[in-house]
Amino acid sequence: MRWIRRTRKPVGERRPRQAARTLVLSPQGEVFLFRSDNSEVGVHWNAPGGGVEPGESPIEGALRELHEETGWTDLRPGPLVCTWEHDFTWHGTPVRQHEHIFLTHGPRREPGNVAEVHRIDGILGWRWWTREELAAPDADPTWPPNLSVLLAGLRTAPPGPIDPVHLGYVPNAVPAAGD
């Protein structure tokens, strides 16, 4: 599959948006992700999360979003593993989103009664991904890109505190026409 870079408006024309997500890992090492579709990148998979509300810290936003989008009230975001910025359109508004991504561990299970939240947020589905499935050459894109590499680094890291990865600004890659 070929990928091309899409031309974007300068950052001054995009509204800044803070967001936070939580990577949930099962005891078997699978990661829970949502399927979304976006005009800039098409179908992609991302961790539960979304915009940080005024007065919230990123970890508070990650906790609220995790509860709202999964219905799981027994999990809490743990250490920060990654930050990154990217451009996309949220409900018709072009934004430059700065994301904080946290890690937690939990049981492999289905989301609770959250169908209405998924409808409003445009979440198309969900699934647990194995390391091999995420790393497959034909896997759908993830936010952040190369999530499989980030997770592999977490799985092989020595015990102790996590050193967060700062990806900076990552331009979107979109499928070329006809791919």
XYZ file of C-alpha atoms in Angstrom:
179
model
C 0.000 0.000 0.000
C 1.327 3.450 -0.950
C 0.998 6.421 1.392
C 1.154 10.102 0.571
C 1.251 13.161 2.766
C -1.820 15.366 2.664
C -1.432 19.133 2.435
C -2.653 20.825 5.603
C -3.619 24.319 6.630
C -0.996 26.156 8.696
C -1.302 25.617 12.449
C -2.602 29.180 12.882
C -5.817 28.095 11.132
C -6.315 25.111 13.436
C -7.707 25.322 16.932
C -5.418 23.847 19.602
C -7.004 20.922 21.429
C -5.706 18.963 24.421
C -6.594 15.278 24.563
C -5.756 12.230 26.650
C -6.020 8.498 25.990
C -5.442 5.293 27.923
C -3.840 2.179 26.457
C -5.468 -0.785 28.203
C -3.370 -3.967 28.137
C -4.858 -7.367 28.949
C -2.966 -9.949 31.020
C -2.065 -11.625 27.692
C -0.568 -8.370 26.338
C -3.398 -7.478 23.962
C -4.349 -3.810 23.613
C -7.939 -2.508 23.522
C -8.604 -0.076 20.652
C -11.540 1.706 19.030
C -12.172 1.848 15.293
C -12.800 5.327 13.929
C -13.014 6.982 10.530
C -11.660 10.434 9.819
C -11.496 12.511 6.625
C -7.734 13.060 6.981
C -6.613 9.454 7.497
C -9.615 7.220 6.901
C -10.256 4.185 9.082
C -7.850 3.949 12.002
C -7.632 2.521 15.517
C -6.983 4.465 18.715
C -7.106 4.036 22.460
C -10.083 5.174 24.536
C -9.861 8.902 25.104
C -10.624 12.332 23.768
C -10.628 16.014 24.532
C -9.555 17.307 27.927
C -12.229 19.586 29.365
C -11.464 23.036 30.844
C -10.014 22.667 34.346
C -9.042 19.008 33.861
C -5.496 17.720 33.887
C -4.582 15.245 31.119
C -4.793 12.308 33.537
C -8.213 13.472 34.794
C -9.390 13.741 31.179
C -8.020 10.271 30.395
C -9.866 8.824 33.405
C -13.181 10.484 32.476
C -12.890 9.446 28.827
C -11.925 5.869 29.751
C -15.036 5.577 31.940
C -17.337 7.272 29.385
C -16.158 5.261 26.365
C -15.767 1.820 27.963
C -18.017 1.863 31.012
C -15.117 0.402 33.001
C -15.047 2.287 36.306
C -12.515 -0.011 37.968
C -9.527 1.041 35.794
C -7.325 4.106 36.262
C -4.773 5.538 33.832
C -1.249 4.772 35.009
C 2.051 6.182 33.802
C 2.390 8.537 30.848
C 3.942 6.614 27.950
C 3.686 8.993 25.009
C 2.797 12.480 23.833
C 2.283 13.625 20.255
C 0.564 16.253 18.133
C -1.421 15.784 14.948
C -3.978 17.588 12.829
C -7.507 16.428 12.178
C -11.073 17.683 11.986
C -13.277 17.231 15.047
C -17.012 17.776 14.453
C -16.258 20.119 11.537
C -13.502 22.099 13.309
C -9.882 21.756 12.159
C -7.724 21.137 15.248
C -4.095 20.550 16.129
C -4.427 17.997 18.903
C -1.796 17.488 21.592
C -2.326 14.029 23.103
C -1.117 12.488 26.352
C -1.264 8.686 26.274
C -1.295 6.748 29.534
C -1.014 3.021 30.251
C -3.097 0.721 32.420
C -3.651 -3.015 32.766
C -7.041 -4.674 32.979
C -9.009 -7.810 32.192
C -9.902 -8.697 28.618
C -13.612 -7.859 28.378
C -16.238 -6.038 26.361
C -17.208 -2.408 26.950
C -20.261 -1.701 29.070
C -23.451 0.042 27.929
C -21.810 2.863 25.969
C -23.479 2.652 22.539
C -24.821 6.239 22.714
C -21.383 7.668 23.549
C -19.890 5.708 20.651
C -22.559 7.015 18.289
C -21.935 10.648 19.306
C -18.129 10.276 19.136
C -18.176 8.391 15.834
C -16.661 5.207 17.274
C -17.390 2.462 14.750
C -16.290 -0.565 16.735
C -13.716 -1.979 19.097
C -11.449 -4.975 19.510
C -8.488 -6.395 21.404
C -5.329 -6.491 19.256
C -2.399 -8.874 19.666
C 1.139 -7.657 19.120
C 1.330 -9.601 15.839
C -1.959 -8.218 14.506
C -0.910 -4.617 15.171
C 2.473 -5.161 13.514
C 1.034 -6.860 10.393
C 1.865 -5.001 7.160
C -1.819 -4.887 6.160
C -3.113 -3.634 9.538
C -5.234 -0.491 9.543
C -3.438 2.692 10.660
C -3.282 3.576 14.354
C -3.174 6.864 16.261
C -0.395 7.365 17.104
C 1.258 5.832 14.066
C 3.540 2.888 14.838
C 1.629 2.054 17.996
C 2.922 -1.514 17.674
C 6.518 -0.256 18.046
C 5.598 1.819 21.100
C 3.891 -1.175 22.732
C 6.804 -3.482 21.901
C 9.113 -1.049 23.688
C 6.863 -1.091 26.742
C 6.763 -4.891 26.801
C 10.561 -5.178 26.668
C 11.352 -2.298 29.044
C 12.988 -3.199 32.341
C 10.803 -2.985 35.450
C 10.551 0.468 36.963
C 9.402 3.907 35.893
C 8.500 4.476 32.253
C 10.374 7.107 30.287
C 7.657 8.757 28.142
C 8.294 8.993 24.409
C 7.707 12.441 22.919
C 6.872 12.068 19.232
C 6.337 15.787 18.585
C 4.194 16.762 15.602
C 3.349 13.802 13.346
C 1.822 14.668 9.957
C -1.043 12.514 8.772
C -0.444 9.969 6.055
C -3.459 9.099 3.947
C -3.966 6.338 1.394
C -3.310 7.403 -2.162
C -6.326 7.410 -4.481
C -7.140 3.900 -5.623
C -5.300 2.121 -2.780
